Amino acid sequence: MRINTTIVHGKGMTIDPVSRAIAPPIHMAAVFSFKSAEHGAKLFTGEEEGYIYTRLSNPTLKILEEKMALLEGGEAGAAFASGMAAISTTILALCNSGDNIIASAPIYGGTFALLSKLIPKWGIDVRWAKASEFVREIEVKHLIDEKTKLILTETPANPTLDIVDLEETTKLASKNNIPVAVDQTFATFYFQKPIELGVDISIYSTTKFIGGHSDAIGGVVVSSKELIEKIKDETLVDLGGVMSPFNAFLFLRGLETLAVRMERHNSNAKKIAQYLEEHPKIEKVYYPYLESHPQYKVAKKQMSGGSGLVAFIIKGGREKGKEFLNNLKLMVVAVSLGAVSTLIEHPASMTHSTYSPEELEKTGIPEGLIRISVGIEDVEDLIEDMDQALNKTFS
Ligand code: LCS
């Protein structure tokens, strides 16, 4: 089956054998009963398979985990309460005190706070390399030693849409036997298949494109059976950041329309990027599928579309940018992304306010940068809204 058919009919979307319902059942149960004391004991030792308690596993979560594993091209999946729970649990599953990880910059502000404040508190050292440096392995090689337990990348990166070359990264990592994780939130499996490129772990905030409707927080990790056992069975169950079964249902529903939404997000974003690039009041535009993007060739190599995020700087920087946001009538000023409605925000004061001004500068996140998560509206209406807001800002 091809991708669109797999999304609709692949594992997890089968008819429920009990009721013949065509939507997945929501098992909103915290706990499952045992047939007998012996049966309970066997479930705990693993001699028999079955459900015990939703923090350990749940049938609705299992449908989502299997579906995401199938679509991402991995062996198994794990569902988390949020994207941050997915990232933090993965790190803690793979690293001990005294180990280190290499992380690509820029990275989402929440992940940056986790890596720069919490993770070092647990004795794990975080070494940063710029996204573009992964193109030439020599530039990150000096960071690796025998205590490096994970390379954590995010591509396209939040908020500048920098691209990490996944092929080069996995080449370097496999020489050193280090697992590579990539935060797939911006591209999704619809535009990027990291596991096919040798990446070991795909991480999602499903809050974004997978859900698609800004109504549920969640995260998913897809990997090999062996690594999911470490991440889920040995770590998630004790850290406790498990997804609600109701949210798993919402993400399964979101998945059904992901393909058509991604097509529209993608074509709208490309048109908006082109519009901005030609506008005299715009200083710079960031979009992976624009030829002006410094890693355009890498983006073309590893992605089948630029996806739905665009960033830009207005002439006059932060102050004019603020005025522009306040002059918009249709685009919604809000953080988050991947929703059907267009969301626009100012990373330095919002999603990436966890970076100090010096850290923003060092990481290459311009102070005046504005980020749009382009929705699925008629693109002409979005462009007209930006046009009127730009005219008002500069009148
Ligand atoms: N990874 C990426 C790339 C993200 O953009 C986010 C959230 C997360 C992980 C964390 O996921 P969560 O725990 O929120 O499900 N990004 C946000 C953003 O750019 N605006 O608001 C949240």
Short mmCIF file of C-alpha atoms and ligand atoms in Angstrom, two decimals:
data_model
loop_
_atom_site.label_atom_id
_atom_site.label_comp_id
_atom_site.label_asym_id
_atom_site.label_seq_id
_atom_site.Cartn_x
_atom_site.Cartn_y
_atom_site.Cartn_z
CA MET A 1 0.00 0.00 0.00
CA ARG A 2 1.07 3.55 -0.72
CA ILE A 3 1.32 6.20 2.00
CA ASN A 4 -2.20 7.70 1.74
CA THR A 5 -3.83 4.26 1.79
CA THR A 6 -1.59 3.08 4.63
CA ILE A 7 -2.59 6.09 6.71
CA VAL A 8 -6.28 5.23 6.29
CA HIS A 9 -6.24 1.42 6.25
CA GLY A 10 -2.93 0.41 7.82
CA LYS A 11 -2.68 -1.23 11.20
CA GLY A 12 -4.90 0.26 13.88
CA MET A 13 -7.68 1.40 11.60
CA THR A 14 -9.24 -2.04 11.36
CA ILE A 15 -12.86 -2.71 12.31
CA ASP A 16 -13.27 -3.40 16.04
CA PRO A 17 -13.84 -7.19 16.30
CA VAL A 18 -16.30 -6.88 19.22
CA SER A 19 -18.67 -4.14 18.06
CA ARG A 20 -17.71 -3.79 14.36
CA ALA A 21 -17.27 -0.05 15.03
CA ILE A 22 -15.07 1.61 12.42
CA ALA A 23 -13.56 4.08 14.90
CA PRO A 24 -11.01 2.85 17.46
CA PRO A 25 -12.39 2.19 20.96
CA ILE A 26 -11.35 4.59 23.74
CA HIS A 27 -10.35 2.40 26.67
CA MET A 28 -10.70 5.08 29.32
CA ALA A 29 -9.75 2.65 32.07
CA ALA A 30 -6.91 3.09 34.53
CA VAL A 31 -6.85 -0.58 35.47
CA PHE A 32 -7.74 -4.00 34.03
CA SER A 33 -8.98 -7.02 36.02
CA PHE A 34 -7.22 -10.39 36.26
CA LYS A 35 -9.00 -13.69 35.66
CA SER A 36 -7.39 -15.07 38.81
CA ALA A 37 -4.52 -14.43 41.22
CA GLU A 38 -2.33 -16.72 39.09
CA HIS A 39 -3.25 -14.85 35.91
CA GLY A 40 -2.30 -11.53 37.54
CA ALA A 41 1.05 -12.91 38.64
CA LYS A 42 1.76 -14.24 35.12
CA LEU A 43 1.02 -10.81 33.57
CA PHE A 44 3.53 -9.26 35.96
CA THR A 45 6.29 -11.73 35.15
CA GLY A 46 5.57 -11.43 31.42
CA GLU A 47 4.73 -15.14 31.06
CA GLU A 48 1.38 -14.05 29.61
CA GLU A 49 0.53 -10.90 27.67
CA GLY A 50 -2.31 -8.63 28.77
CA TYR A 51 -3.23 -5.32 30.29
CA ILE A 52 -2.59 -4.47 33.94
CA TYR A 53 -2.61 -0.70 34.43
CA THR A 54 -2.69 2.12 31.87
CA ARG A 55 0.66 3.60 32.95
CA LEU A 56 2.19 0.29 31.76
CA SER A 57 0.06 -0.14 28.63
CA ASN A 58 -3.45 0.41 27.30
CA PRO A 59 -5.27 -0.94 24.22
CA THR A 60 -6.06 2.51 22.75
CA LEU A 61 -2.46 3.64 23.23
CA LYS A 62 -1.31 0.40 21.62
CA ILE A 63 -3.29 1.19 18.45
CA LEU A 64 -1.60 4.59 18.20
CA GLU A 65 1.86 3.18 19.00
CA GLU A 66 1.57 0.49 16.34
CA LYS A 67 0.15 2.90 13.79
CA MET A 68 2.94 5.43 14.33
CA ALA A 69 5.58 2.68 14.16
CA LEU A 70 4.15 1.49 10.85
CA LEU A 71 4.02 4.97 9.32
CA GLU A 72 7.44 5.99 10.60
CA GLY A 73 9.03 2.70 9.49
CA GLY A 74 10.14 1.53 12.95
CA GLU A 75 9.50 -1.67 14.88
CA ALA A 76 7.66 -0.24 17.87
CA GLY A 77 6.30 2.94 19.43
CA ALA A 78 5.59 4.50 22.79
CA ALA A 79 2.99 7.18 23.59
CA PHE A 80 3.71 10.00 26.05
CA ALA A 81 1.79 12.75 27.83
CA SER A 82 3.62 15.41 25.77
CA GLY A 83 6.46 15.92 23.34
CA MET A 84 8.62 17.05 26.28
CA ALA A 85 7.82 13.81 28.14
CA ALA A 86 8.91 11.87 25.04
CA ILE A 87 12.23 13.75 24.83
CA SER A 88 13.09 13.73 28.54
CA THR A 89 12.19 10.05 28.96
CA THR A 90 14.29 9.07 25.93
CA ILE A 91 17.32 10.90 27.32
CA LEU A 92 16.94 9.41 30.79
CA ALA A 93 16.46 5.93 29.32
CA LEU A 94 19.76 6.10 27.44
CA CYS A 95 22.06 8.14 29.68
CA ASN A 96 23.46 7.76 33.17
CA SER A 97 25.17 10.30 35.35
CA GLY A 98 28.64 10.93 33.87
CA ASP A 99 27.49 10.39 30.27
CA ASN A 100 27.09 13.09 27.66
CA ILE A 101 24.85 13.84 24.71
CA ILE A 102 25.39 15.93 21.60
CA ALA A 103 22.49 18.18 20.67
CA SER A 104 21.88 20.22 17.55
CA ALA A 105 21.18 23.94 17.80
CA PRO A 106 18.81 25.68 17.43
CA ILE A 107 16.20 23.56 19.16
CA TYR A 108 12.70 24.19 20.59
CA GLY A 109 12.81 26.48 23.66
CA GLY A 110 11.36 23.82 25.98
CA THR A 111 13.93 21.26 24.85
CA PHE A 112 16.65 23.90 25.27
CA ALA A 113 15.55 24.51 28.87
CA LEU A 114 15.50 20.75 29.55
CA LEU A 115 18.98 20.30 28.07
CA SER A 116 20.60 23.38 29.52
CA LYS A 117 19.07 23.37 33.02
CA LEU A 118 17.58 20.02 34.09
CA ILE A 119 19.68 17.40 32.30
CA PRO A 120 23.02 18.79 33.62
CA LYS A 121 21.52 18.67 37.15
CA TRP A 122 21.37 14.87 36.76
CA GLY A 123 25.07 14.71 35.86
CA ILE A 124 24.61 14.42 32.09
CA ASP A 125 26.72 16.81 30.05
CA VAL A 126 25.17 18.43 26.96
CA ARG A 127 27.46 19.40 24.07
CA TRP A 128 26.05 21.66 21.38
CA ALA A 129 26.77 21.69 17.66
CA LYS A 130 25.07 23.93 15.11
CA ALA A 131 22.63 22.13 12.79
CA SER A 132 24.78 23.05 9.78
CA GLU A 133 27.89 21.51 11.38
CA PHE A 134 26.47 18.00 11.07
CA VAL A 135 26.99 18.33 7.29
CA ARG A 136 30.71 17.86 7.71
CA GLU A 137 31.27 15.17 10.29
CA ILE A 138 34.67 16.56 11.15
CA GLU A 139 32.98 19.53 12.83
CA VAL A 140 31.14 17.48 15.44
CA LYS A 141 33.62 14.62 15.77
CA HIS A 142 35.67 16.43 18.40
CA LEU A 143 32.64 16.44 20.71
CA ILE A 144 32.34 12.64 20.81
CA ASP A 145 34.02 10.46 23.43
CA GLU A 146 33.40 7.08 25.02
CA LYS A 147 30.77 8.64 27.33
CA THR A 148 28.63 9.98 24.46
CA LYS A 149 25.35 8.05 24.63
CA LEU A 150 23.05 9.98 22.29
CA ILE A 151 23.01 12.44 19.41
CA LEU A 152 19.78 14.44 19.65
CA THR A 153 18.78 16.47 16.60
CA GLU A 154 15.76 18.48 15.55
CA THR A 155 15.24 19.03 11.83
CA PRO A 156 13.84 21.28 10.51
CA ALA A 157 14.80 23.16 13.65
CA ASN A 158 12.49 25.33 15.67
CA PRO A 159 12.36 28.30 14.96
CA THR A 160 14.94 29.01 12.20
CA LEU A 161 14.23 25.88 10.09
CA ASP A 162 17.91 24.97 9.96
CA ILE A 163 18.45 21.48 8.55
CA VAL A 164 20.57 18.71 10.05
CA ASP A 165 21.98 16.32 7.42
CA LEU A 166 20.61 13.03 8.75
CA GLU A 167 22.66 10.83 6.42
CA GLU A 168 25.95 12.42 7.54
CA THR A 169 24.90 12.35 11.18
CA THR A 170 24.03 8.65 11.13
CA LYS A 171 27.31 7.82 9.31
CA LEU A 172 29.29 9.52 12.05
CA ALA A 173 27.16 8.00 14.82
CA SER A 174 27.31 4.43 13.55
CA LYS A 175 31.12 4.60 13.33
CA ASN A 176 31.01 5.41 17.04
CA ASN A 177 28.06 3.18 17.96
CA ILE A 178 25.95 6.04 19.24
CA PRO A 179 22.16 6.14 18.72
CA VAL A 180 20.76 9.13 16.83
CA ALA A 181 17.39 10.62 17.75
CA VAL A 182 15.58 13.16 15.61
CA ASP A 183 12.69 15.36 16.62
CA GLN A 184 10.37 14.83 13.65
CA THR A 185 7.66 17.25 14.79
CA PHE A 186 8.08 19.80 11.95
CA ALA A 187 8.42 17.42 8.99
CA THR A 188 6.42 14.33 10.07
CA PHE A 189 6.81 11.00 8.25
CA TYR A 190 4.83 12.60 5.43
CA PHE A 191 7.88 14.64 4.34
CA GLN A 192 10.81 12.90 6.03
CA LYS A 193 11.64 9.26 6.87
CA PRO A 194 14.64 9.41 9.25
CA ILE A 195 14.59 5.69 10.13
CA GLU A 196 15.14 4.87 6.44
CA LEU A 197 18.25 7.09 6.63
CA GLY A 198 19.64 5.15 9.57
CA VAL A 199 18.27 7.26 12.44
CA ASP A 200 17.52 5.09 15.49
CA ILE A 201 14.79 7.10 17.23
CA SER A 202 12.05 9.36 15.84
CA ILE A 203 10.46 11.69 18.36
CA TYR A 204 7.22 13.62 17.98
CA SER A 205 5.25 16.23 19.73
CA THR A 206 1.94 14.85 18.43
CA THR A 207 0.38 18.06 19.77
CA LYS A 208 1.29 19.57 16.40
CA PHE A 209 0.65 18.15 12.90
CA ILE A 210 -0.37 14.65 14.06
CA GLY A 211 -3.27 16.03 16.12
CA GLY A 212 -3.71 18.96 13.76
CA HIS A 213 -6.46 20.74 15.67
CA SER A 214 -4.76 22.39 18.69
CA ASP A 215 -6.88 20.34 21.09
CA ALA A 216 -4.57 17.75 22.68
CA ILE A 217 -1.03 17.54 24.08
CA GLY A 218 0.94 14.36 23.43
CA GLY A 219 4.17 12.78 22.23
CA VAL A 220 5.31 9.61 20.51
CA VAL A 221 8.66 7.85 20.11
CA VAL A 222 9.27 5.27 17.36
CA SER A 223 12.33 3.02 17.33
CA SER A 224 13.52 -0.60 17.42
CA LYS A 225 11.83 -3.08 19.78
CA GLU A 226 15.00 -3.12 21.86
CA LEU A 227 15.16 0.65 22.34
CA ILE A 228 11.40 0.99 22.94
CA GLU A 229 11.74 -1.60 25.69
CA LYS A 230 14.38 0.60 27.32
CA ILE A 231 12.45 3.84 26.75
CA LYS A 232 8.96 2.59 27.57
CA ASP A 233 9.08 -0.53 29.74
CA GLU A 234 12.17 0.45 31.73
CA THR A 235 11.73 4.24 31.95
CA LEU A 236 8.35 5.71 30.95
CA VAL A 237 6.42 3.41 33.28
CA ASP A 238 8.41 4.71 36.26
CA LEU A 239 8.75 8.35 35.22
CA GLY A 240 5.04 8.22 34.53
CA GLY A 241 4.51 10.63 31.61
CA VAL A 242 2.03 8.43 29.78
CA MET A 243 -0.57 9.64 27.24
CA SER A 244 -4.27 9.70 28.08
CA PRO A 245 -6.30 7.13 26.07
CA PHE A 246 -8.69 9.90 25.06
CA ASN A 247 -5.79 11.88 23.55
CA ALA A 248 -4.60 8.73 21.75
CA PHE A 249 -8.03 8.59 20.11
CA LEU A 250 -7.72 12.24 19.05
CA PHE A 251 -4.26 11.60 17.54
CA LEU A 252 -5.56 8.53 15.68
CA ARG A 253 -8.35 10.69 14.30
CA GLY A 254 -5.86 13.42 13.39
CA LEU A 255 -3.70 10.88 11.57
CA GLU A 256 -6.55 9.93 9.24
CA THR A 257 -6.45 13.39 7.60
CA LEU A 258 -2.74 14.08 8.01
CA ALA A 259 -1.87 13.55 4.35
CA VAL A 260 -4.37 16.03 2.94
CA ARG A 261 -3.57 18.57 5.64
CA MET A 262 0.19 18.28 5.04
CA GLU A 263 -0.28 18.84 1.30
CA ARG A 264 -2.13 22.08 2.00
CA HIS A 265 0.20 23.24 4.80
CA ASN A 266 3.09 22.64 2.42
CA SER A 267 1.72 24.41 -0.65
CA ASN A 268 0.41 27.37 1.41
CA ALA A 269 3.76 27.72 3.22
CA LYS A 270 5.74 27.68 -0.02
CA LYS A 271 3.50 30.43 -1.49
CA ILE A 272 3.81 32.53 1.67
CA ALA A 273 7.59 32.10 1.70
CA GLN A 274 7.74 33.25 -1.94
CA TYR A 275 5.44 36.20 -1.23
CA LEU A 276 7.59 37.30 1.71
CA GLU A 277 10.82 36.86 -0.22
CA GLU A 278 9.61 39.31 -2.87
CA HIS A 279 8.22 41.87 -0.40
CA PRO A 280 10.36 45.05 -0.13
CA LYS A 281 9.73 45.39 3.63
CA ILE A 282 10.97 41.88 4.43
CA GLU A 283 14.65 41.50 5.22
CA LYS A 284 15.06 37.74 5.21
CA VAL A 285 12.95 34.60 4.81
CA TYR A 286 13.67 31.14 6.22
CA TYR A 287 12.04 28.14 4.50
CA PRO A 288 13.81 24.84 3.69
CA TYR A 289 12.39 24.63 0.18
CA LEU A 290 13.52 28.13 -0.90
CA GLU A 291 16.72 28.11 -2.95
CA SER A 292 18.01 30.90 -0.70
CA HIS A 293 17.99 28.52 2.33
CA PRO A 294 21.63 27.73 3.20
CA GLN A 295 20.85 23.99 3.43
CA TYR A 296 18.41 23.86 0.52
CA LYS A 297 20.29 20.95 -1.07
CA VAL A 298 20.21 18.90 2.13
CA ALA A 299 16.50 19.69 2.57
CA LYS A 300 15.79 18.52 -1.00
CA LYS A 301 17.83 15.37 -0.38
CA GLN A 302 16.08 14.25 2.80
CA MET A 303 12.63 15.86 2.64
CA SER A 304 9.91 15.51 0.03
CA GLY A 305 8.44 18.94 0.90
CA GLY A 306 9.36 21.96 3.01
CA SER A 307 6.36 21.44 5.38
CA GLY A 308 4.25 24.17 6.94
CA LEU A 309 6.57 26.45 8.92
CA VAL A 310 8.02 29.72 7.61
CA ALA A 311 10.12 32.28 9.51
CA PHE A 312 11.13 35.81 8.52
CA ILE A 313 12.52 39.14 9.67
CA ILE A 314 10.79 42.42 8.94
CA LYS A 315 12.78 45.56 8.16
CA GLY A 316 12.86 47.48 11.43
CA GLY A 317 13.35 44.28 13.46
CA ARG A 318 11.62 43.44 16.71
CA GLU A 319 9.64 46.68 17.11
CA LYS A 320 8.15 46.64 13.61
CA GLY A 321 7.56 42.90 14.00
CA LYS A 322 5.44 43.50 17.10
CA GLU A 323 3.42 46.15 15.27
CA PHE A 324 2.94 43.75 12.36
CA LEU A 325 1.60 41.00 14.67
CA ASN A 326 -0.84 43.46 16.24
CA ASN A 327 -2.06 44.58 12.81
CA LEU A 328 -3.02 41.08 11.64
CA LYS A 329 -6.74 40.35 11.44
CA LEU A 330 -6.92 36.70 10.35
CA MET A 331 -3.69 35.00 11.45
CA VAL A 332 -3.87 34.10 15.13
CA VAL A 333 -1.08 35.36 17.40
CA ALA A 334 -0.27 32.19 19.36
CA VAL A 335 2.51 29.69 19.96
CA SER A 336 2.31 26.01 18.96
CA LEU A 337 2.09 24.88 15.36
CA GLY A 338 0.75 22.30 12.96
CA ALA A 339 -2.87 23.37 13.40
CA VAL A 340 -5.51 23.90 10.73
CA SER A 341 -5.48 27.63 11.53
CA THR A 342 -2.46 29.83 10.87
CA LEU A 343 -0.56 30.66 14.07
CA ILE A 344 2.07 33.38 14.25
CA GLU A 345 4.52 34.23 17.04
CA HIS A 346 7.75 35.96 18.05
CA PRO A 347 10.22 33.25 19.21
CA ALA A 348 12.60 35.53 21.19
CA SER A 349 9.82 36.66 23.53
CA MET A 350 7.64 33.54 23.36
CA THR A 351 8.62 29.94 22.40
CA HIS A 352 12.35 30.61 22.79
CA SER A 353 12.25 33.00 25.75
CA THR A 354 14.10 30.26 27.68
CA TYR A 355 17.23 31.43 25.79
CA SER A 356 19.03 34.47 27.21
CA PRO A 357 19.75 37.26 24.66
CA GLU A 358 23.38 35.98 24.50
CA GLU A 359 22.22 32.39 23.94
CA LEU A 360 19.86 33.53 21.17
CA GLU A 361 22.73 35.34 19.48
CA LYS A 362 25.18 32.44 19.89
CA THR A 363 22.61 29.96 18.56
CA GLY A 364 21.74 32.11 15.56
CA ILE A 365 18.12 32.89 16.47
CA PRO A 366 17.62 36.51 15.37
CA GLU A 367 15.90 38.73 17.90
CA GLY A 368 13.49 40.07 15.27
CA LEU A 369 12.52 36.67 13.86
CA ILE A 370 8.80 35.94 13.40
CA ARG A 371 7.56 32.36 12.92
CA ILE A 372 4.39 31.33 11.10
CA SER A 373 2.78 27.94 11.28
CA VAL A 374 0.84 28.14 8.03
CA GLY A 375 -2.66 26.69 8.28
CA ILE A 376 -4.94 25.17 5.67
CA GLU A 377 -6.99 28.29 4.90
CA ASP A 378 -7.18 29.80 1.38
CA VAL A 379 -3.66 31.12 0.90
CA GLU A 380 -4.94 34.26 -0.88
CA ASP A 381 -6.73 35.29 2.34
CA LEU A 382 -3.55 34.72 4.35
CA ILE A 383 -1.48 36.79 1.92
CA GLU A 384 -4.09 39.57 1.88
CA ASP A 385 -3.97 39.64 5.68
CA MET A 386 -0.17 39.93 5.69
CA ASP A 387 -0.36 42.59 2.98
CA GLN A 388 -2.79 44.81 4.90
CA ALA A 389 -0.77 44.33 8.13
CA LEU A 390 2.51 45.23 6.39
CA ASN A 391 0.93 48.29 4.74
CA LYS A 392 -0.43 49.49 8.09
CA THR A 393 2.89 48.85 9.86
CA PHE A 394 4.84 50.92 7.36
CA SER A 395 2.23 53.64 6.62
N1 LCS B 1 9.60 19.41 19.82
C1 LCS B 1 9.33 20.45 19.03
C2 LCS B 1 10.05 20.60 17.73
C3 LCS B 1 8.38 21.39 19.42
O1 LCS B 1 8.14 22.42 18.61
C4 LCS B 1 7.73 21.23 20.66
C5 LCS B 1 6.71 22.21 21.16
C6 LCS B 1 8.05 20.13 21.46
C7 LCS B 1 8.98 19.23 20.99
C8 LCS B 1 7.40 19.88 22.78
O2 LCS B 1 6.15 19.31 22.60
P1 LCS B 1 4.95 19.40 23.67
O3 LCS B 1 5.50 18.93 24.96
O4 LCS B 1 4.54 20.84 23.72
O5 LCS B 1 3.92 18.49 23.10
N2 LCS B 1 6.70 23.41 20.44
C9 LCS B 1 5.98 24.46 20.70
C10 LCS B 1 6.09 25.66 19.98
O6 LCS B 1 6.88 25.91 19.08
N3 LCS B 1 5.20 26.51 20.44
O7 LCS B 1 4.50 26.00 21.50
C11 LCS B 1 4.96 24.65 21.76
#
